PDB file of C-alpha atoms in Angstrom:
ATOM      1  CA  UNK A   1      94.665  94.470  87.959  1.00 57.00           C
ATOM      2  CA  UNK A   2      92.015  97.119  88.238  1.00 65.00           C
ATOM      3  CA  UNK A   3      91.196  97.034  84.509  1.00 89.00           C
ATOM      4  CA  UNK A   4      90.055  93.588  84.980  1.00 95.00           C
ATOM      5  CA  UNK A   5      86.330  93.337  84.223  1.00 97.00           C
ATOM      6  CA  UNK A   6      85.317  90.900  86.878  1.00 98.00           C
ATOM      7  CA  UNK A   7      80.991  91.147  85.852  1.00 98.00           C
ATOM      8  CA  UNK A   8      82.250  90.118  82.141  1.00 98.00           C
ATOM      9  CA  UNK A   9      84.312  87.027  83.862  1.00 98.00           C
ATOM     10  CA  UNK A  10      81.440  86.287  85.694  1.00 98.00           C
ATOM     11  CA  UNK A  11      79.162  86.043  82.672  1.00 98.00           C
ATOM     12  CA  UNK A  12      81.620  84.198  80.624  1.00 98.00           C
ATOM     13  CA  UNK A  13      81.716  81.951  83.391  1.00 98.00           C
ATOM     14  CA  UNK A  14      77.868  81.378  83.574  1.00 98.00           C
ATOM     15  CA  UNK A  15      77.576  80.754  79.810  1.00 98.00           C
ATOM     16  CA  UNK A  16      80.717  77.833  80.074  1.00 98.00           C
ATOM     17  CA  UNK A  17      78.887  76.436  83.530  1.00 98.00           C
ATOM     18  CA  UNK A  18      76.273  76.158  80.900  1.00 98.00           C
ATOM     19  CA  UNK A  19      77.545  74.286  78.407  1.00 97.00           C
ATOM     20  CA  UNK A  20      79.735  72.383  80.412  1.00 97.00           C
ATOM     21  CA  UNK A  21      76.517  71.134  82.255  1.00 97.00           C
ATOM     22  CA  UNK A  22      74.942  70.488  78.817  1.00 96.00           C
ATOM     23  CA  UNK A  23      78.141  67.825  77.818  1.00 94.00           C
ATOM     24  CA  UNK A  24      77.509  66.648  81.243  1.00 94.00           C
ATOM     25  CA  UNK A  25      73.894  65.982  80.750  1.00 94.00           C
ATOM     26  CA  UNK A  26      74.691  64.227  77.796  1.00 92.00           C
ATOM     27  CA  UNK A  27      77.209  61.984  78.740  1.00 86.00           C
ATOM     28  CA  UNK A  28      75.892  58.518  79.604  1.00 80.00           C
ATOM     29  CA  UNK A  29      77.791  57.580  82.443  1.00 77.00           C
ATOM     30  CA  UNK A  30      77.273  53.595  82.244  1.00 75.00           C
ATOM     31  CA  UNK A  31      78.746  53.735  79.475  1.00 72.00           C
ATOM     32  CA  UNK A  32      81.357  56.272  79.279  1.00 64.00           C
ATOM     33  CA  UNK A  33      85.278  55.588  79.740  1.00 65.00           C
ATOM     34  CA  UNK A  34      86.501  55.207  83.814  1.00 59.00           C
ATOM     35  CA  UNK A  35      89.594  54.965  85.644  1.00 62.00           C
ATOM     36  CA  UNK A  36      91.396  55.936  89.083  1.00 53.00           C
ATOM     37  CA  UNK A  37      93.450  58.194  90.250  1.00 57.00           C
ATOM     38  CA  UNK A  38      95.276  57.703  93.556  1.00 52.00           C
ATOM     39  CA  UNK A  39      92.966  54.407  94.450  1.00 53.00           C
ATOM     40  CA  UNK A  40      89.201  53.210  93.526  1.00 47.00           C
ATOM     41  CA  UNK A  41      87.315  56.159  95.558  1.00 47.00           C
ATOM     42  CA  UNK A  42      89.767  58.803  93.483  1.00 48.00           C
ATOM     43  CA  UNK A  43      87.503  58.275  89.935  1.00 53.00           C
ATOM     44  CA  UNK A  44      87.945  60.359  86.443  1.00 62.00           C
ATOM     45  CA  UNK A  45      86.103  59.960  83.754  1.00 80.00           C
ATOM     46  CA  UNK A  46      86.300  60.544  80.391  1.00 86.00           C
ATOM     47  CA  UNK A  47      83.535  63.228  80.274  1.00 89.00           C
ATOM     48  CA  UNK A  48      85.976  65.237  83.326  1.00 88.00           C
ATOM     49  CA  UNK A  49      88.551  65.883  80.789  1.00 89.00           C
ATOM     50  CA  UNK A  50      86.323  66.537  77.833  1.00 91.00           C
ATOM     51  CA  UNK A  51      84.476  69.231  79.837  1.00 94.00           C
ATOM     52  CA  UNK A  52      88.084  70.779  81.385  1.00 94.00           C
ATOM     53  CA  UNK A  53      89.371  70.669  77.467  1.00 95.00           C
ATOM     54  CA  UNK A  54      86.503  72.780  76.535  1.00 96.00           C
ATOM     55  CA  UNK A  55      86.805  74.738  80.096  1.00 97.00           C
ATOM     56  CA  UNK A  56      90.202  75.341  79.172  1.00 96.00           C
ATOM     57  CA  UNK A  57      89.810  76.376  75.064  1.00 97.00           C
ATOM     58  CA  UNK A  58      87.027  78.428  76.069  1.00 98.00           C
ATOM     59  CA  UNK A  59      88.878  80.820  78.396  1.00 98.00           C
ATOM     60  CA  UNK A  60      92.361  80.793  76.831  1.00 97.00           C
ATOM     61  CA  UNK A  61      90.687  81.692  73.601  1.00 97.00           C
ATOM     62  CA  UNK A  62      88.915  85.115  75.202  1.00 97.00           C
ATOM     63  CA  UNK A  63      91.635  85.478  77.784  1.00 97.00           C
ATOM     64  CA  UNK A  64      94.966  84.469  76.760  1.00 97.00           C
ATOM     65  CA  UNK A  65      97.068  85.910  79.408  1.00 96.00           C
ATOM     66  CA  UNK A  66      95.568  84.677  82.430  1.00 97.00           C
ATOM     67  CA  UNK A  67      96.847  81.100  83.893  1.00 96.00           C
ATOM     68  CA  UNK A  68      94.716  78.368  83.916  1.00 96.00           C
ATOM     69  CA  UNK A  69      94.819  75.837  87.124  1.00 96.00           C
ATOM     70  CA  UNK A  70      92.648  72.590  86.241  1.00 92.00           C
ATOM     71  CA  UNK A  71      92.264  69.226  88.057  1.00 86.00           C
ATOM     72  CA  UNK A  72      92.433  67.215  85.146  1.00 83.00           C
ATOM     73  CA  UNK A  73      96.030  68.707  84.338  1.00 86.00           C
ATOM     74  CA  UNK A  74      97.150  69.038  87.419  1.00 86.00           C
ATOM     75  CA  UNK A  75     100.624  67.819  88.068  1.00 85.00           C
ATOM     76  CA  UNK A  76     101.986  67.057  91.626  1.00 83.00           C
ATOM     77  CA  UNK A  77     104.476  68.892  92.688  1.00 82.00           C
ATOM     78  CA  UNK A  78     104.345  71.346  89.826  1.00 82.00           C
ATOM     79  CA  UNK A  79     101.005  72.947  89.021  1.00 87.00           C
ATOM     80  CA  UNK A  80     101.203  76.511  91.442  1.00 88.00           C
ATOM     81  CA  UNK A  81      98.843  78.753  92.261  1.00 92.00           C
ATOM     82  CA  UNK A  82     100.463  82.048  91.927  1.00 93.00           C
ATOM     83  CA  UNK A  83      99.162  85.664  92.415  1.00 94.00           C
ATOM     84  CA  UNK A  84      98.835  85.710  88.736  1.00 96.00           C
ATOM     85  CA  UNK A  85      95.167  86.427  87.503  1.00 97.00           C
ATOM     86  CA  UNK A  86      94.283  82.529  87.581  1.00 97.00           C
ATOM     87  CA  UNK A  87      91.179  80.382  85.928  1.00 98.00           C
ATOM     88  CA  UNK A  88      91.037  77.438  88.745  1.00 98.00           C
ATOM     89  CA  UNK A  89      88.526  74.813  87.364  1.00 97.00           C
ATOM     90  CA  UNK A  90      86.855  71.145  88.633  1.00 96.00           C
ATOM     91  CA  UNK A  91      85.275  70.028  85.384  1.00 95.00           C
ATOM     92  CA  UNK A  92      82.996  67.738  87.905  1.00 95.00           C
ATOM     93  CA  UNK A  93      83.346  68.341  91.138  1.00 96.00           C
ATOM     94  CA  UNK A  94      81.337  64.765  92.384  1.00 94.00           C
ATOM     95  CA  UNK A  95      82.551  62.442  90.091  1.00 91.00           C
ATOM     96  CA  UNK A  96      81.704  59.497  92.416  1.00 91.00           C
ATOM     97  CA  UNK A  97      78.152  60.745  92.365  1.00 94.00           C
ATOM     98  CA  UNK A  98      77.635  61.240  88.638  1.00 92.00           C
ATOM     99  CA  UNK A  99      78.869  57.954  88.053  1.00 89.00           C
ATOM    100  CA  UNK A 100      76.536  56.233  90.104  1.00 91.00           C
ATOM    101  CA  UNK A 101      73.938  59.023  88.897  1.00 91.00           C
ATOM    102  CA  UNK A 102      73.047  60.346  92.063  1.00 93.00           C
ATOM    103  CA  UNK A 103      71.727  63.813  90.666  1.00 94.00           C
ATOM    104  CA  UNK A 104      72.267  65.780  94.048  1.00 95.00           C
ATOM    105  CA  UNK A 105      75.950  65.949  94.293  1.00 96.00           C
ATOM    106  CA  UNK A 106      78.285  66.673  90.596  1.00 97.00           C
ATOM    107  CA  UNK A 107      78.778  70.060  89.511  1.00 97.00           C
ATOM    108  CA  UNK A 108      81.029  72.318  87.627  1.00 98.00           C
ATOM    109  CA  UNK A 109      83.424  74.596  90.041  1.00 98.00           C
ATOM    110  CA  UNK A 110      84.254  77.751  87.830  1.00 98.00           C
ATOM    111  CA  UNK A 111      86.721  80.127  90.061  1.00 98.00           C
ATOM    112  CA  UNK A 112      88.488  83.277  89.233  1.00 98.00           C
ATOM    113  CA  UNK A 113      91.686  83.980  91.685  1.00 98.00           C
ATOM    114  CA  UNK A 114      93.306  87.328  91.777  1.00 97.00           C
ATOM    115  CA  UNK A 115      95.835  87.668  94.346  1.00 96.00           C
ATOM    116  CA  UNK A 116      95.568  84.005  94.883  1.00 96.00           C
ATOM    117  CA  UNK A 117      92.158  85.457  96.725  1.00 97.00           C
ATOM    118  CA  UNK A 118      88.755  84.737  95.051  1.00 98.00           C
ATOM    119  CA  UNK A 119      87.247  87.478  93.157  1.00 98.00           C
ATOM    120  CA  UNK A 120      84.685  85.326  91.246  1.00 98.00           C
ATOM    121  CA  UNK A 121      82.588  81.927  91.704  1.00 98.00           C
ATOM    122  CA  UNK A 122      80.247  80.087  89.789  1.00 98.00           C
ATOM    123  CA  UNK A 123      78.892  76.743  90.567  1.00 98.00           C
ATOM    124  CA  UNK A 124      76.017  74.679  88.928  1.00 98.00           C
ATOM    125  CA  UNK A 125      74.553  71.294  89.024  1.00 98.00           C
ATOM    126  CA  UNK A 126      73.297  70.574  85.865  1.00 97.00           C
ATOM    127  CA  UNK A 127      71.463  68.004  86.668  1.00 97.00           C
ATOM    128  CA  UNK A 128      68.842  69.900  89.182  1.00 97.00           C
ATOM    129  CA  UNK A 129      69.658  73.133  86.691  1.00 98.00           C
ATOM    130  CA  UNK A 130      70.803  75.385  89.637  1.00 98.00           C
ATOM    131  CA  UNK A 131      73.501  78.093  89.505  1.00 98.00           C
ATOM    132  CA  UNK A 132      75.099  79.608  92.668  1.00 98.00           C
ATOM    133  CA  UNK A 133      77.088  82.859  91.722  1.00 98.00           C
ATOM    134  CA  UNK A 134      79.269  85.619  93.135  1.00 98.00           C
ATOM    135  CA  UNK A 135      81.373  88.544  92.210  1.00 98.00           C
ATOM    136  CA  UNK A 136      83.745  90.318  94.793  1.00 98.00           C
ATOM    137  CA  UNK A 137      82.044  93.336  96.565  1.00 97.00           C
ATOM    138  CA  UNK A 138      78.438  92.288  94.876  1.00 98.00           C
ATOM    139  CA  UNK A 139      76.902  89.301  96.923  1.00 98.00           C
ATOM    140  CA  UNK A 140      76.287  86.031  96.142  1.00 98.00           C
ATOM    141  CA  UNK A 141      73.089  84.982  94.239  1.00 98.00           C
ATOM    142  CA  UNK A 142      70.896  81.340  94.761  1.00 98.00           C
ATOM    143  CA  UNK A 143      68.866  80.546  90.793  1.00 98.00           C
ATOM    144  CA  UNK A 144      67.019  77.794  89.973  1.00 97.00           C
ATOM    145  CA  UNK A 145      66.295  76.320  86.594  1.00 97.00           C
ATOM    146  CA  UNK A 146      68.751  79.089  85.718  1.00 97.00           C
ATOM    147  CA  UNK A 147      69.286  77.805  82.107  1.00 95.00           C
ATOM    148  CA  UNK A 148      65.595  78.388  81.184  1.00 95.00           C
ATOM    149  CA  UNK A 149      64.567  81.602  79.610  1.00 92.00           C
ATOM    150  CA  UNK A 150      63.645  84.720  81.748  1.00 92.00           C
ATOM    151  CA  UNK A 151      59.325  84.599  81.681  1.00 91.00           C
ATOM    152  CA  UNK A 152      59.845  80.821  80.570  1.00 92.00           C
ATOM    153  CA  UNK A 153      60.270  78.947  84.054  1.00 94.00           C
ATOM    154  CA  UNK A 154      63.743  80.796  84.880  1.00 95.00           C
ATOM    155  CA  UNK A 155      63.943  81.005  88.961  1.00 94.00           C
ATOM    156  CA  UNK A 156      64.445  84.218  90.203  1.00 94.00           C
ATOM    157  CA  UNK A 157      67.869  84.993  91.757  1.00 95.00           C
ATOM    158  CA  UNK A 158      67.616  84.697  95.877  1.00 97.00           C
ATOM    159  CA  UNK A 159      70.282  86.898  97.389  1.00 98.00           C
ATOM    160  CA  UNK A 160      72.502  84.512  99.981  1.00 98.00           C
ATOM    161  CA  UNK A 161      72.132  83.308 102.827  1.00 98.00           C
ATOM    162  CA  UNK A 162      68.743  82.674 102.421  1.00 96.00           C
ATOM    163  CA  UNK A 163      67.923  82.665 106.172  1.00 91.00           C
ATOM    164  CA  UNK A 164      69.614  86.413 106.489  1.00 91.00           C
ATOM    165  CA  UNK A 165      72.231  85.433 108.410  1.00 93.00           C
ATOM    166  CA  UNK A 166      70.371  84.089 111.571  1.00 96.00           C
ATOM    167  CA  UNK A 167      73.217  83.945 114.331  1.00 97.00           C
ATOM    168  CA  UNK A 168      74.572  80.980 115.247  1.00 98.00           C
ATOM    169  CA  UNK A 169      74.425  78.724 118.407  1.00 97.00           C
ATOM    170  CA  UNK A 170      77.003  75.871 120.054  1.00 98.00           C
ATOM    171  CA  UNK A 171      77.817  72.503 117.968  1.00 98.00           C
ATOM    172  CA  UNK A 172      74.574  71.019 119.662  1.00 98.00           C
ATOM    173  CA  UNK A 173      72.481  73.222 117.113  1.00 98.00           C
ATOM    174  CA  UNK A 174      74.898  72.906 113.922  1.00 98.00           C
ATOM    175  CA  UNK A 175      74.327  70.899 111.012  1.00 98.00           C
ATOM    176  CA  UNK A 176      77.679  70.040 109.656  1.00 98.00           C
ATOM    177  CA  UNK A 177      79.010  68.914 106.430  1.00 98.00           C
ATOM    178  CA  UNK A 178      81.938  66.748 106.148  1.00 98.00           C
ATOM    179  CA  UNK A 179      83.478  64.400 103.453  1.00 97.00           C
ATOM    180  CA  UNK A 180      85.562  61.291 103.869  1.00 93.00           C
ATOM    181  CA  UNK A 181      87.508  62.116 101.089  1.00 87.00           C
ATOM    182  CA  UNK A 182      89.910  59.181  99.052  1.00 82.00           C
ATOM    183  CA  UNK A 183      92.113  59.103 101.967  1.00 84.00           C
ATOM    184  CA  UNK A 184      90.985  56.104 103.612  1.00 87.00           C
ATOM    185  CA  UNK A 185      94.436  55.281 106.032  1.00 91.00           C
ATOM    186  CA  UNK A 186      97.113  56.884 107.490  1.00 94.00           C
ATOM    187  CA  UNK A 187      97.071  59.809 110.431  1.00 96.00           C
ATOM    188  CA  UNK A 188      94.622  62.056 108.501  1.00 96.00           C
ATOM    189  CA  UNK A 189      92.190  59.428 108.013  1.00 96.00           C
ATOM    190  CA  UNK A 190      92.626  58.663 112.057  1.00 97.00           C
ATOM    191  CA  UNK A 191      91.646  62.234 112.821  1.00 97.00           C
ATOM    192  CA  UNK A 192      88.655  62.553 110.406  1.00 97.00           C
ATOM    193  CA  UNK A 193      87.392  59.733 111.906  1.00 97.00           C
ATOM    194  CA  UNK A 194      87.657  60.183 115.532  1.00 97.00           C
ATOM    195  CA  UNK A 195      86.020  64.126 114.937  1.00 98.00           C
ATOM    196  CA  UNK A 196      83.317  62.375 113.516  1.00 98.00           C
ATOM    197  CA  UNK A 197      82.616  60.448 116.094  1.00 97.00           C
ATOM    198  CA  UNK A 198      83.364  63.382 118.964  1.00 97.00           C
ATOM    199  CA  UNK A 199      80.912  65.371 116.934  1.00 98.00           C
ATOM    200  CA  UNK A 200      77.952  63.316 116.989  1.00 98.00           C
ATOM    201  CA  UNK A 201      78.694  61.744 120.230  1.00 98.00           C
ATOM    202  CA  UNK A 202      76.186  62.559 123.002  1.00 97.00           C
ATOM    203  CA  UNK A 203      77.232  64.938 126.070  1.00 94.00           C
ATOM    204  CA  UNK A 204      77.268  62.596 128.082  1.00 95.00           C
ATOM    205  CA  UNK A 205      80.162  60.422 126.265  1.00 93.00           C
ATOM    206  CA  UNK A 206      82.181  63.553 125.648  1.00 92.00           C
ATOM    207  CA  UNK A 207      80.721  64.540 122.173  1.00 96.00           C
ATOM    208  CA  UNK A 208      79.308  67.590 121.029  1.00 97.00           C
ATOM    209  CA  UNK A 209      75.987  65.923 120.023  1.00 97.00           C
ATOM    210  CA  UNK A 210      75.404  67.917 116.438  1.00 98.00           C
ATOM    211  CA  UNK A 211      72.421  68.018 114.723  1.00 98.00           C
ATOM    212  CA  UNK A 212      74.092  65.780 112.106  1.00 98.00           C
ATOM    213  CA  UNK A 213      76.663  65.172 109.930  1.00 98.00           C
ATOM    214  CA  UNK A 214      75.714  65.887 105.725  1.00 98.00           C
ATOM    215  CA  UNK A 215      77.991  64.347 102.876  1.00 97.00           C
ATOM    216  CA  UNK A 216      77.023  65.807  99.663  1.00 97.00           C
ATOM    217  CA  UNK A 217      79.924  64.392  98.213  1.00 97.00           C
ATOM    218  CA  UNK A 218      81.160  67.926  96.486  1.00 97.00           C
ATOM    219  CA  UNK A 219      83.086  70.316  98.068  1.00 98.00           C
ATOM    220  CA  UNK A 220      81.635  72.795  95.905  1.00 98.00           C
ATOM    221  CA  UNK A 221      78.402  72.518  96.730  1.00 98.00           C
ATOM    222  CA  UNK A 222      78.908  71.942 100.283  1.00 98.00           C
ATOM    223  CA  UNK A 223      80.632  75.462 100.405  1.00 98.00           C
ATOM    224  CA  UNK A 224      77.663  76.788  98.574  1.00 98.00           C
ATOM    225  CA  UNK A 225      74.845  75.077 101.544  1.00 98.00           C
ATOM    226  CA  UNK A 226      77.562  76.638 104.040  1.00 98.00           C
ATOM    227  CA  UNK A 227      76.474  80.076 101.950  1.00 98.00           C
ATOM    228  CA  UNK A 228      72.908  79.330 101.592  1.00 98.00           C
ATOM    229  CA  UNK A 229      72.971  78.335 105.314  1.00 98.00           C
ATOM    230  CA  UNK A 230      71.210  75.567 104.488  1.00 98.00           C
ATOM    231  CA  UNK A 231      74.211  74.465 106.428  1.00 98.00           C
ATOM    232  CA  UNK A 232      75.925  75.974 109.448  1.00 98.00           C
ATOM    233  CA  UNK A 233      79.736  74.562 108.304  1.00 98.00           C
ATOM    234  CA  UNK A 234      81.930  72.466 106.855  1.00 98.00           C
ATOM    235  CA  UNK A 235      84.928  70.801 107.495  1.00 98.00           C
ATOM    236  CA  UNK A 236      87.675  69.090 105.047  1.00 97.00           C
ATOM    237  CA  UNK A 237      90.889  68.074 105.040  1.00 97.00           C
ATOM    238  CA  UNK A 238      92.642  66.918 101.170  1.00 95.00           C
ATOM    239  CA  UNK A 239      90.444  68.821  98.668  1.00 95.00           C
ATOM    240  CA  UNK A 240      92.326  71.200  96.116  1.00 95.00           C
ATOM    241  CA  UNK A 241      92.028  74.662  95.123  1.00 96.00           C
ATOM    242  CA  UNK A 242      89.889  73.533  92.322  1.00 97.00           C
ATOM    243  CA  UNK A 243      87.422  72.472  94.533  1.00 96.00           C
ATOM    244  CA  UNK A 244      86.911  75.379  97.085  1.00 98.00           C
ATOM    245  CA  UNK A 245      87.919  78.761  95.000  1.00 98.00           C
ATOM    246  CA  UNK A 246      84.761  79.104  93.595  1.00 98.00           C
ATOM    247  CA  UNK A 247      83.001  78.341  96.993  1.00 98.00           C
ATOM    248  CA  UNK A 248      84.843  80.192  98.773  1.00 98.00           C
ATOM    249  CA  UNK A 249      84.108  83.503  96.640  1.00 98.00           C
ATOM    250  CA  UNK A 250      80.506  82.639  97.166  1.00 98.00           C
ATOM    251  CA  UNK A 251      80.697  82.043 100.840  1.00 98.00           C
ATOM    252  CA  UNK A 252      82.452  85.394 101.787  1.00 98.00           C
ATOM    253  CA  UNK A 253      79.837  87.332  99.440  1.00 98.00           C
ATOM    254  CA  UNK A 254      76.559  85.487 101.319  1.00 98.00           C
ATOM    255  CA  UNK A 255      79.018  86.844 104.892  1.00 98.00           C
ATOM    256  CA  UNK A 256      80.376  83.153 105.455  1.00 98.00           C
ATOM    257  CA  UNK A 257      84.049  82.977 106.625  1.00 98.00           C
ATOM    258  CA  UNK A 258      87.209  80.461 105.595  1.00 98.00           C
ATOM    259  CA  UNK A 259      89.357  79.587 108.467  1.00 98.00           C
ATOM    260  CA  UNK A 260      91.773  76.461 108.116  1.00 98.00           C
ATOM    261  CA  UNK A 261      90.703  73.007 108.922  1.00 98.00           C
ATOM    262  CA  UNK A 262      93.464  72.841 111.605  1.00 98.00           C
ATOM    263  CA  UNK A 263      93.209  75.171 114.373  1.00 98.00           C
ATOM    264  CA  UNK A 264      94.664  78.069 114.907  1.00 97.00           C
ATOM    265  CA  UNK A 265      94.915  79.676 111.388  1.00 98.00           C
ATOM    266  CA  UNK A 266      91.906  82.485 110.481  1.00 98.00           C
ATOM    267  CA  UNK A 267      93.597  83.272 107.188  1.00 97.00           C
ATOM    268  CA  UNK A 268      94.358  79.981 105.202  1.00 97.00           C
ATOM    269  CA  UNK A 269      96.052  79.979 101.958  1.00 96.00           C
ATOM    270  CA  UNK A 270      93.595  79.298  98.720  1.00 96.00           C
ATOM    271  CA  UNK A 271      95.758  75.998  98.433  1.00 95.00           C
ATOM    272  CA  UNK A 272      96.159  74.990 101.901  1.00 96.00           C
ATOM    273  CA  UNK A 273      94.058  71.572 101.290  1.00 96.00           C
ATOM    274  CA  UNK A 274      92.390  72.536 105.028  1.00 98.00           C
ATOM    275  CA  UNK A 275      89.156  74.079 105.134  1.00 98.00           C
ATOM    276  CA  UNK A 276      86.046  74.875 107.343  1.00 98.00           C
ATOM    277  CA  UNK A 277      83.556  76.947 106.280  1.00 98.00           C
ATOM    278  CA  UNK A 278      81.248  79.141 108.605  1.00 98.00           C
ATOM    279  CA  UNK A 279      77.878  80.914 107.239  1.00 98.00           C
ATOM    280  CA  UNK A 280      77.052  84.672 107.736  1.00 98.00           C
ATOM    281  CA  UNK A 281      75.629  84.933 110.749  1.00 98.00           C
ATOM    282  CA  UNK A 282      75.023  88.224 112.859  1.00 96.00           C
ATOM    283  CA  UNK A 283      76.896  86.817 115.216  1.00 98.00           C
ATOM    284  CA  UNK A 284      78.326  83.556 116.874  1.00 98.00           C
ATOM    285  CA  UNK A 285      80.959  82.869 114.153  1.00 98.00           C
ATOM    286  CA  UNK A 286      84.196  82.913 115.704  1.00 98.00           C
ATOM    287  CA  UNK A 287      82.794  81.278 119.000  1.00 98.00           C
ATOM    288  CA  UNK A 288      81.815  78.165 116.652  1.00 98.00           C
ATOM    289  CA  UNK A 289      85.127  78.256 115.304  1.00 98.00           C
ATOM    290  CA  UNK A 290      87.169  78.144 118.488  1.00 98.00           C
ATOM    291  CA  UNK A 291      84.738  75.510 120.060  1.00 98.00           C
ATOM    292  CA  UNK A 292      85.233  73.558 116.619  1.00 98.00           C
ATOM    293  CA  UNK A 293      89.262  73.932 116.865  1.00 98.00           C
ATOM    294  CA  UNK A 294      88.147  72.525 120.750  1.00 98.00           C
ATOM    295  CA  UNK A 295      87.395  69.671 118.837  1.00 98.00           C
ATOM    296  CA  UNK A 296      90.327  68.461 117.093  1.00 98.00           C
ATOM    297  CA  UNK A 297      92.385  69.631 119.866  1.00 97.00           C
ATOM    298  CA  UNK A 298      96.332  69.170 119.107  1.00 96.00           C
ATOM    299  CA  UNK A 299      95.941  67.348 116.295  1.00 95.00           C
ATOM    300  CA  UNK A 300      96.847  68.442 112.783  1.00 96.00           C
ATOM    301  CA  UNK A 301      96.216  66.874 109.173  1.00 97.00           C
ATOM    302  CA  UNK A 302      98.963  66.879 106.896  1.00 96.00           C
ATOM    303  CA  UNK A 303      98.089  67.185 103.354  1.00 94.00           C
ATOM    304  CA  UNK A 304     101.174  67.434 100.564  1.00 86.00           C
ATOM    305  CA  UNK A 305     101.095  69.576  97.290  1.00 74.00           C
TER     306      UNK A 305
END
């Protein structure tokens, strides 16, 4: 594995984020083909396989022998994540959003898993033409209008977090990102909703009485606020490796940490569907994460592969 060139699969990366945000861009999406997955909040579109077909041409073509994990191909049941060197792709991460056109929440999730570990993240919204990057051991970079030309409006890249890693307080000064996900019965549903409510709950009724709860409506790019600490963390139950492995390499680079979304585990696997994200911080990390655990309590979500 140490002949790997991790800086050229990061720039490979970056110029398919591109292009996959430029088929994105194009795509009309009142009038492109629609259907549903596992019920109507679970959407794919025709322009999420197009973009994973050239995702997934692109990189066998340059790197055969690497595996390929994609949502659009997924298979229950089947598709693994092994410790193989491993492309693990969303095409559109935010599909609800870009087909209702909300501009702020679709982007393409570009991960590179060695070691079912992330070694290399790229994430961009096309649509506000900003690129979140990392590489394993070299930080985790911040660019807007990142597909214009260096001297010709190009951002310059901000080094993450952008607030240098300020240390954090209790719950009562968090902002905190969660998702509802598709999920909308059952036991998981029943937890998500009742650590909702415990979170923004005054003191005084036995909640924790956040700053506020923020839906972006991508994993992705909640995982890369969480980084930015634009956010302090976020929690999710039912997402896929697809939709954190870029993230994730991002958030340990900017000095974030991935604990599970149940309590108790500090080292969840890539796959584990349970996820909360903390932001660098100088200090105050694992006391956030014990008083979040505090939160839940005894209860556990219980997502299948």
């Amino acid at each position: 594995m140490s002949d790997i060139n991790l800086k050229e699969i990061h720039d490979t990366l970056v110029e398919v984020a591109f292009e996959a945000g430029r088929m994105i861009l194009a795509a009309n999406p009142n009038k492109i083909d629609k259907g549903s997955k596992m019920n109507s909040a679970d959407i794919v579109t025709e322009t999420d396989q197009a973009v994973e077909r050239m995702v997934s041409t692109t990189l066998h073509s340059k790197y055969p022998s690497f595996s390929f994990v994609g949502e659009e191909t997924y298979v229950p049941g089947e598709t693994k994540v092994t410790s193989a060197p491993t492309f693990i792709v969303d095409p559109i991460d935010g599909t609800t959003n870009f087909v209702h056109g909300y501009p702020h929440g679709f982007c393409i999730s570009l991960g590179f898993a060695l070691d079912r570990r992330p070694a290399v993240g790229v994430v961009y919204n096309p649509a506000l033409d900003t690129l979140w990057t990392a590489i394993r051991g070299q930080g985790a970079y911040c660019q807007r209008n990142a597909s214009l030309e260096p001297g010709k409006g190009q951002g310059e890249k901000q080094k993450l977090p952008l607030n240098g890693g300020q240390p954090l307080g209790d719950l009562s000064t968090s902002l905190v990102a969660v998702e509802w996900g598709s999920q909308r019965d059952g036991k998981n549903f029943d937890i998500k909703t009742r650590v909702f409510r415990q979170l923004t709950a005054s003191k005084e009724n036995g909640g924790s009485m956040v700053h506020s709860l923020r839906s972006l409506g991508s994993a992705a790019l909640n995982i890369c606020a969480v980084a930015a600490g634009q956010v302090d963390m976020y929690w999710e139950g039912g997402c896929y490796a697809w939709d954190v492995t870029a993230g994730w390499c991002i958030l340990e680079e900017a000095g974030g940490i991935m604990v599970s979304g149940n309590p108790g585990d500090w080292n969840p696997e890539l796959d584990s569907r349970l996820y909360l994200a903390v932001r660098g911080a100088e200090s105050g990390q694992k006391e956030i994460v014990e008083e979040f655990w505090g939160v839940i309590g005894d209860d556990k979500m219980d997502y299948k592969h």
